[in-house]
Structures are given as C-alpha cells and as structure tokens.
Amino acid sequence: MIEKWNVTIPELTGDEERRAYLYLPDSYDEEPERRYPVLYMFDGHNVFFDSDATYGKSWGLGEYLDEYRVPLIVAAVECNHHPDHGRLSEYSPYTFYDPDFGQITGRGKTTMDWIVHTFKPFIDWKYRTLSSRRRTCIAGSSMGGLMSLYALLEYNHVFSRAAALSPSLWVAPDRLARLVRGADVRSDTVLYMDYGSRELGNHELMQEQFARMASHLLARGVKLTCRIVPNGDHCEASWERQIPFFINTLLYDI
C-alpha cells in the first residue's frame, strides 16, 4: 500500500505544497504488533508511480517490495521543481559553480535538517517504525545519491545505512573528500554506491572521482558495497534494475 499526501517545507519553499509518499508492506495490516525499518528516499515522485515521474518512468519500487514481501517502510518526498535549479539547490550540501547551471546555492543542510527534525519524527509518530539509527536508511540517485552520501556522513547519528546510486560526486569534490575524512563515522556504517558504465563519461574524470571516493570511504571503515553497473545509464529504468542490489545491502543483517 502506498499513501500519498501533501507537505510543506517552510524553510525551503514556504507554503508551497509538494507530495509525500509512504509505502507500507502487506504485512503491516496483517501483523498489527510488528514494527519495521524505514528507508527515506529523495525524488519521491520518481520512486513509485510512472504517472508522477518526471520523465514518465519511475523506479517501480512498490511492485518489487510487494513481490518479494520485503519488510520495509519507505518514506519519500518530492523534489523542488522550480526552473531556477531548485532541485540542484535543495539537493546540494555545498554552494558550487557549474558552466551549464551557473552559481548554485547549496541548501542540502536545510533539506536534511527538515528530514531529520520534522519528517522523520512525523513518520515515527504515525507509523509502527523501528526508529533507531541501526534500522534507519536513506537512498537516492544522482543529486539524491549525493545527498544520501552526505546524510550518511554528516548525520551518521541518525542513519546507519545509505544507498547512493550514480551520486553527483562532481559537485564540490574537494569538500566531499574533507567531509569523508572528518566525519564522525561509526563502525557499523553501511553504504551501497554504484555508477553506470555508460554514464561515466557524462562528467570529466568521473571514474577517477568514483574510485577516489570509494578509497576514502574504505579508509574510514565504511562497510562499502561498490559497483560499476554493466551498461548502466543515468535514468530511472537503470536505477530500477539496481533495486535488488541496494535493498539487499541496506537490509542485510538488520
């Protein structure tokens, strides 16, 4: 079952509404005493329904979770669609300049503070969650993948596991490297990180940046599952095919 409702993020877009989504497994009603780990996701409009997806193709995550009866709650919120690069701003931890986009003011910390201090407490209050850090995960792709990596490192006291699919490591790579080196990362931290072989050429030196980030993470003791996806591309159809890989990583041994 997938619930859908409207939320506001006053710190980012005032009274403007955007959609929130929540997936509940079939067993949620069948076993009324049971509690579940939670996966928070970025770009919620792309996660479940083709009709809501930006390019008409979603991840179809609900169908996968239903088919395999995965005991998981998924909570996701729509991104900012403003034409002035609202999504880039909300999903970037750092202010950066890009020749194609110009100067982007990073508001990723504000986004994460809302998720941690407003959205998560609401989900934990309304639904039967396992709210501890060990059973709280976060995931996304592209800029959402960057934010998932940032959340795991900067908010490691909240999230123990993350999946960063095709993360936008080209955004402020030096600051990202400093974050990895200086983050307070606990020894049970788990990360799934991948990149599609067909998209490696989308940004200069992407393969080197990906390898360097993996090396930094391993040096910090992160339990890293790292993949270059054969024929993987930068699109929802490709990310959908990675669902079994990252779901198994996130839920392994919890």
mmCIF file of C-alpha atoms in Angstrom:
data_model
loop_
_atom_site.group_PDB
_atom_site.id
_atom_site.type_symbol
_atom_site.label_atom_id
_atom_site.label_comp_id
_atom_site.label_asym_id
_atom_site.label_seq_id
_atom_site.Cartn_x
_atom_site.Cartn_y
_atom_site.Cartn_z
ATOM 1 C CA MET A 1 0.000 0.000 0.000
ATOM 2 C CA ILE A 2 1.266 3.448 -0.907
ATOM 3 C CA GLU A 3 -0.122 6.542 0.778
ATOM 4 C CA LYS A 4 0.220 9.959 -0.788
ATOM 5 C CA TRP A 5 -0.334 13.391 0.792
ATOM 6 C CA ASN A 6 0.924 16.975 0.568
ATOM 7 C CA VAL A 7 3.548 18.546 2.795
ATOM 8 C CA THR A 8 5.244 21.916 3.015
ATOM 9 C CA ILE A 9 8.870 22.678 3.803
ATOM 10 C CA PRO A 10 8.655 26.253 5.104
ATOM 11 C CA GLU A 11 12.422 26.586 5.448
ATOM 12 C CA LEU A 12 12.815 25.997 1.702
ATOM 13 C CA THR A 13 9.617 26.882 -0.178
ATOM 14 C CA GLY A 14 7.261 28.487 2.338
ATOM 15 C CA ASP A 15 3.629 27.410 1.954
ATOM 16 C CA GLU A 16 4.149 25.733 -1.396
ATOM 17 C CA GLU A 17 2.983 22.127 -1.243
ATOM 18 C CA ARG A 18 4.757 19.085 -2.569
ATOM 19 C CA ARG A 19 3.869 15.401 -2.441
ATOM 20 C CA ALA A 20 4.999 12.908 0.167
ATOM 21 C CA TYR A 21 4.765 9.158 -0.323
ATOM 22 C CA LEU A 22 4.770 6.274 2.120
ATOM 23 C CA TYR A 23 4.986 2.579 1.293
ATOM 24 C CA LEU A 24 3.634 0.053 3.800
ATOM 25 C CA PRO A 25 4.171 -3.685 3.272
ATOM 26 C CA ASP A 26 1.165 -6.008 3.143
ATOM 27 C CA SER A 27 2.186 -7.468 6.486
ATOM 28 C CA TYR A 28 1.699 -4.054 8.132
ATOM 29 C CA ASP A 29 -2.054 -4.717 8.475
ATOM 30 C CA GLU A 30 -1.669 -8.475 8.787
ATOM 31 C CA GLU A 31 0.630 -8.222 11.832
ATOM 32 C CA PRO A 32 -0.586 -5.215 13.859
ATOM 33 C CA GLU A 33 2.104 -5.534 16.525
ATOM 34 C CA ARG A 34 5.040 -5.647 14.123
ATOM 35 C CA ARG A 35 7.400 -2.715 13.608
ATOM 36 C CA TYR A 36 9.550 -2.003 10.540
ATOM 37 C CA PRO A 37 12.824 -0.395 9.489
ATOM 38 C CA VAL A 38 12.437 2.744 7.396
ATOM 39 C CA LEU A 39 14.090 3.803 4.162
ATOM 40 C CA TYR A 40 13.918 7.539 3.398
ATOM 41 C CA MET A 41 14.287 8.466 -0.273
ATOM 42 C CA PHE A 42 14.843 11.577 -2.360
ATOM 43 C CA ASP A 43 12.877 12.447 -5.533
ATOM 44 C CA GLY A 44 9.796 10.758 -4.135
ATOM 45 C CA HIS A 45 7.772 11.463 -7.284
ATOM 46 C CA ASN A 46 10.094 9.099 -9.197
ATOM 47 C CA VAL A 47 10.046 6.228 -6.725
ATOM 48 C CA PHE A 48 6.641 4.565 -7.145
ATOM 49 C CA PHE A 49 4.391 5.815 -9.947
ATOM 50 C CA ASP A 50 5.132 6.334 -13.646
ATOM 51 C CA SER A 51 2.278 8.853 -13.728
ATOM 52 C CA ASP A 52 4.106 11.085 -11.217
ATOM 53 C CA ALA A 53 7.646 10.573 -12.539
ATOM 54 C CA THR A 54 9.431 13.480 -14.203
ATOM 55 C CA TYR A 55 10.171 11.547 -17.393
ATOM 56 C CA GLY A 56 7.232 9.132 -17.277
ATOM 57 C CA LYS A 57 9.228 6.224 -15.808
ATOM 58 C CA SER A 58 9.526 5.514 -12.085
ATOM 59 C CA TRP A 59 11.628 3.017 -10.158
ATOM 60 C CA GLY A 60 8.540 0.888 -9.551
ATOM 61 C CA LEU A 61 9.843 0.241 -6.051
ATOM 62 C CA GLY A 62 6.474 -0.660 -4.597
ATOM 63 C CA GLU A 63 5.994 -3.532 -7.047
ATOM 64 C CA TYR A 64 9.372 -5.006 -6.148
ATOM 65 C CA LEU A 65 8.786 -4.743 -2.404
ATOM 66 C CA ASP A 66 5.321 -6.300 -2.769
ATOM 67 C CA GLU A 67 6.538 -9.162 -4.939
ATOM 68 C CA TYR A 68 9.270 -10.164 -2.519
ATOM 69 C CA ARG A 69 7.334 -9.222 0.616
ATOM 70 C CA VAL A 70 10.165 -7.036 1.879
ATOM 71 C CA PRO A 71 9.528 -5.970 5.500
ATOM 72 C CA LEU A 72 10.263 -2.289 4.988
ATOM 73 C CA ILE A 73 8.563 1.104 5.211
ATOM 74 C CA VAL A 74 9.621 3.630 2.565
ATOM 75 C CA ALA A 75 9.061 7.371 3.068
ATOM 76 C CA ALA A 76 9.842 9.763 0.227
ATOM 77 C CA VAL A 77 9.256 13.413 -0.622
ATOM 78 C CA GLU A 78 9.010 15.112 -3.996
ATOM 79 C CA CYS A 79 11.864 17.369 -5.041
ATOM 80 C CA ASN A 80 11.738 21.083 -5.797
ATOM 81 C CA HIS A 81 10.779 21.530 -9.470
ATOM 82 C CA HIS A 82 11.413 25.278 -9.698
ATOM 83 C CA PRO A 83 13.032 26.184 -13.048
ATOM 84 C CA ASP A 84 15.733 28.207 -11.270
ATOM 85 C CA HIS A 85 17.520 24.948 -10.414
ATOM 86 C CA GLY A 86 15.505 24.427 -7.243
ATOM 87 C CA ARG A 87 16.331 20.726 -7.125
ATOM 88 C CA LEU A 88 20.061 21.299 -7.534
ATOM 89 C CA SER A 89 19.991 23.815 -4.709
ATOM 90 C CA GLU A 90 17.996 21.676 -2.266
ATOM 91 C CA TYR A 91 19.987 18.553 -3.087
ATOM 92 C CA SER A 92 23.465 20.063 -2.858
ATOM 93 C CA PRO A 93 25.235 20.222 0.507
ATOM 94 C CA TYR A 94 27.561 22.891 -0.874
ATOM 95 C CA THR A 95 27.365 26.042 -2.957
ATOM 96 C CA PHE A 96 29.082 25.421 -6.278
ATOM 97 C CA TYR A 97 29.534 26.811 -9.773
ATOM 98 C CA ASP A 98 28.908 24.856 -12.961
ATOM 99 C CA PRO A 99 29.313 26.210 -16.522
ATOM 100 C CA ASP A 100 25.916 24.789 -17.516
ATOM 101 C CA PHE A 101 23.958 25.822 -14.410
ATOM 102 C CA GLY A 102 25.823 28.845 -13.089
ATOM 103 C CA GLN A 103 26.112 29.540 -9.366
ATOM 104 C CA ILE A 104 24.062 27.112 -7.271
ATOM 105 C CA THR A 105 23.420 27.913 -3.630
ATOM 106 C CA GLY A 106 23.662 24.684 -1.673
ATOM 107 C CA ARG A 107 20.732 24.167 0.685
ATOM 108 C CA GLY A 108 21.273 20.483 1.331
ATOM 109 C CA LYS A 109 21.799 21.006 5.038
ATOM 110 C CA THR A 110 18.437 22.757 5.326
ATOM 111 C CA THR A 111 16.828 19.885 3.424
ATOM 112 C CA MET A 112 18.406 17.307 5.709
ATOM 113 C CA ASP A 113 17.532 19.228 8.858
ATOM 114 C CA TRP A 114 13.873 19.169 7.775
ATOM 115 C CA ILE A 115 14.004 15.427 7.081
ATOM 116 C CA VAL A 116 15.699 14.684 10.404
ATOM 117 C CA HIS A 117 13.811 17.088 12.663
ATOM 118 C CA THR A 118 10.350 17.273 11.019
ATOM 119 C CA PHE A 119 9.662 14.476 8.540
ATOM 120 C CA LYS A 120 11.249 11.552 10.392
ATOM 121 C CA PRO A 121 9.614 12.386 13.745
ATOM 122 C CA PHE A 122 6.235 12.543 11.973
ATOM 123 C CA ILE A 123 6.769 9.158 10.317
ATOM 124 C CA ASP A 124 7.916 7.619 13.602
ATOM 125 C CA TRP A 125 4.873 9.064 15.390
ATOM 126 C CA LYS A 126 2.245 7.993 12.856
ATOM 127 C CA TYR A 127 3.552 4.576 11.809
ATOM 128 C CA ARG A 128 4.965 1.497 13.526
ATOM 129 C CA THR A 129 8.612 2.121 12.751
ATOM 130 C CA LEU A 130 11.827 0.790 14.175
ATOM 131 C CA SER A 131 13.157 4.290 14.692
ATOM 132 C CA SER A 132 16.667 3.530 15.906
ATOM 133 C CA ARG A 133 19.706 4.566 13.915
ATOM 134 C CA ARG A 134 20.536 0.920 13.105
ATOM 135 C CA ARG A 135 17.241 0.498 11.259
ATOM 136 C CA THR A 136 17.046 3.905 9.577
ATOM 137 C CA CYS A 137 18.321 4.126 5.991
ATOM 138 C CA ILE A 138 18.402 6.727 3.238
ATOM 139 C CA ALA A 139 18.746 6.451 -0.552
ATOM 140 C CA GLY A 140 18.648 8.381 -3.787
ATOM 141 C CA SER A 141 20.124 8.769 -7.246
ATOM 142 C CA SER A 142 22.134 11.478 -8.995
ATOM 143 C CA MET A 143 21.876 14.581 -6.770
ATOM 144 C CA GLY A 144 19.746 12.431 -4.452
ATOM 145 C CA GLY A 145 22.644 9.977 -4.393
ATOM 146 C CA LEU A 146 24.970 12.800 -3.397
ATOM 147 C CA MET A 147 22.561 13.766 -0.622
ATOM 148 C CA SER A 148 22.351 10.170 0.587
ATOM 149 C CA LEU A 149 26.137 10.035 0.869
ATOM 150 C CA TYR A 150 26.149 13.400 2.652
ATOM 151 C CA ALA A 151 23.373 12.282 5.013
ATOM 152 C CA LEU A 152 25.198 9.092 5.936
ATOM 153 C CA LEU A 153 28.354 11.023 6.820
ATOM 154 C CA GLU A 154 27.022 14.258 8.302
ATOM 155 C CA TYR A 155 24.003 12.688 10.046
ATOM 156 C CA ASN A 156 25.571 9.360 10.938
ATOM 157 C CA HIS A 157 23.916 9.535 14.339
ATOM 158 C CA VAL A 158 20.552 9.226 12.539
ATOM 159 C CA PHE A 159 21.262 6.993 9.507
ATOM 160 C CA SER A 160 23.382 3.858 9.726
ATOM 161 C CA ARG A 161 22.935 2.817 6.091
ATOM 162 C CA ALA A 162 22.603 4.517 2.720
ATOM 163 C CA ALA A 163 22.387 3.787 -0.995
ATOM 164 C CA ALA A 164 23.929 6.320 -3.372
ATOM 165 C CA LEU A 165 23.116 5.438 -6.974
ATOM 166 C CA SER A 166 25.019 7.428 -9.605
ATOM 167 C CA PRO A 167 25.915 10.069 -6.985
ATOM 168 C CA SER A 168 26.841 13.523 -8.313
ATOM 169 C CA LEU A 169 30.393 13.420 -6.995
ATOM 170 C CA TRP A 170 31.372 16.178 -9.425
ATOM 171 C CA VAL A 171 29.737 18.697 -7.079
ATOM 172 C CA ALA A 172 32.467 20.160 -4.811
ATOM 173 C CA PRO A 173 34.662 17.007 -4.798
ATOM 174 C CA ASP A 174 37.294 18.545 -2.517
ATOM 175 C CA ARG A 175 34.719 19.432 0.131
ATOM 176 C CA LEU A 176 33.213 15.958 -0.143
ATOM 177 C CA ALA A 177 36.636 14.416 0.421
ATOM 178 C CA ARG A 178 37.130 16.590 3.517
ATOM 179 C CA LEU A 179 33.716 15.532 4.779
ATOM 180 C CA VAL A 180 34.638 11.860 4.483
ATOM 181 C CA ARG A 181 37.957 12.390 6.238
ATOM 182 C CA GLY A 182 36.464 14.391 9.100
ATOM 183 C CA ALA A 183 33.055 12.776 9.615
ATOM 184 C CA ASP A 184 32.210 11.006 12.855
ATOM 185 C CA VAL A 185 31.520 7.631 11.243
ATOM 186 C CA ARG A 186 30.530 4.708 13.443
ATOM 187 C CA SER A 187 31.957 1.261 12.785
ATOM 188 C CA ASP A 188 28.623 -0.258 11.684
ATOM 189 C CA THR A 189 28.062 2.247 8.860
ATOM 190 C CA VAL A 190 26.962 0.605 5.604
ATOM 191 C CA LEU A 191 26.929 2.139 2.107
ATOM 192 C CA TYR A 192 25.867 0.868 -1.295
ATOM 193 C CA MET A 193 27.360 3.049 -4.054
ATOM 194 C CA ASP A 194 27.263 2.473 -7.801
ATOM 195 C CA TYR A 195 27.738 4.177 -11.141
ATOM 196 C CA GLY A 196 26.637 3.102 -14.604
ATOM 197 C CA SER A 197 29.335 2.225 -17.137
ATOM 198 C CA ARG A 198 27.525 4.216 -19.829
ATOM 199 C CA GLU A 199 27.367 7.370 -17.702
ATOM 200 C CA LEU A 200 30.999 7.508 -16.636
ATOM 201 C CA GLY A 201 31.722 9.882 -19.497
ATOM 202 C CA ASN A 202 28.987 12.343 -18.538
ATOM 203 C CA HIS A 203 31.397 14.284 -16.314
ATOM 204 C CA GLU A 204 35.129 14.747 -16.636
ATOM 205 C CA LEU A 205 37.271 12.366 -14.576
ATOM 206 C CA MET A 206 34.165 10.647 -13.182
ATOM 207 C CA GLN A 207 35.766 7.221 -12.970
ATOM 208 C CA GLU A 208 38.716 8.627 -11.034
ATOM 209 C CA GLN A 209 36.424 10.546 -8.685
ATOM 210 C CA PHE A 210 34.337 7.443 -8.068
ATOM 211 C CA ALA A 211 37.416 5.328 -7.292
ATOM 212 C CA ARG A 212 38.867 8.055 -5.058
ATOM 213 C CA MET A 213 35.633 8.370 -3.076
ATOM 214 C CA ALA A 214 35.448 4.599 -2.611
ATOM 215 C CA SER A 215 39.032 4.614 -1.335
ATOM 216 C CA HIS A 216 38.298 7.431 1.140
ATOM 217 C CA LEU A 217 35.224 5.597 2.435
ATOM 218 C CA LEU A 218 37.049 2.316 2.869
ATOM 219 C CA ALA A 219 39.827 4.108 4.748
ATOM 220 C CA ARG A 220 37.202 5.333 7.226
ATOM 221 C CA GLY A 221 35.939 1.809 7.821
ATOM 222 C CA VAL A 222 32.629 2.165 5.970
ATOM 223 C CA LYS A 223 31.147 -1.224 5.037
ATOM 224 C CA LEU A 224 31.077 -0.431 1.322
ATOM 225 C CA THR A 225 29.364 -2.297 -1.486
ATOM 226 C CA CYS A 226 30.687 -0.633 -4.637
ATOM 227 C CA ARG A 227 29.722 -1.409 -8.244
ATOM 228 C CA ILE A 228 30.206 -0.215 -11.780
ATOM 229 C CA VAL A 229 26.926 -1.317 -13.348
ATOM 230 C CA PRO A 230 27.406 -3.028 -16.737
ATOM 231 C CA ASN A 231 25.579 -0.926 -19.350
ATOM 232 C CA GLY A 232 24.137 1.167 -16.531
ATOM 233 C CA ASP A 233 22.849 4.601 -17.511
ATOM 234 C CA HIS A 234 21.677 7.785 -15.796
ATOM 235 C CA CYS A 235 17.935 7.134 -15.729
ATOM 236 C CA GLU A 236 15.153 5.616 -13.640
ATOM 237 C CA ALA A 237 14.959 2.486 -15.789
ATOM 238 C CA SER A 238 18.596 1.711 -14.994
ATOM 239 C CA TRP A 239 18.225 2.532 -11.290
ATOM 240 C CA GLU A 240 15.165 0.291 -11.089
ATOM 241 C CA ARG A 241 17.330 -2.655 -12.138
ATOM 242 C CA GLN A 242 19.625 -1.986 -9.180
ATOM 243 C CA ILE A 243 16.844 -2.334 -6.587
ATOM 244 C CA PRO A 244 17.723 -5.931 -5.612
ATOM 245 C CA PHE A 245 21.361 -4.970 -5.078
ATOM 246 C CA PHE A 246 20.848 -1.944 -2.868
ATOM 247 C CA ILE A 247 17.842 -3.291 -0.952
ATOM 248 C CA ASN A 248 19.780 -6.435 -0.048
ATOM 249 C CA THR A 249 22.706 -4.300 1.120
ATOM 250 C CA LEU A 250 20.575 -1.975 3.214
ATOM 251 C CA LEU A 251 18.599 -4.744 4.918
ATOM 252 C CA TYR A 252 21.403 -7.263 5.344
ATOM 253 C CA ASP A 253 21.639 -8.382 8.962
ATOM 254 C CA ILE A 254 19.146 -5.919 10.439
#
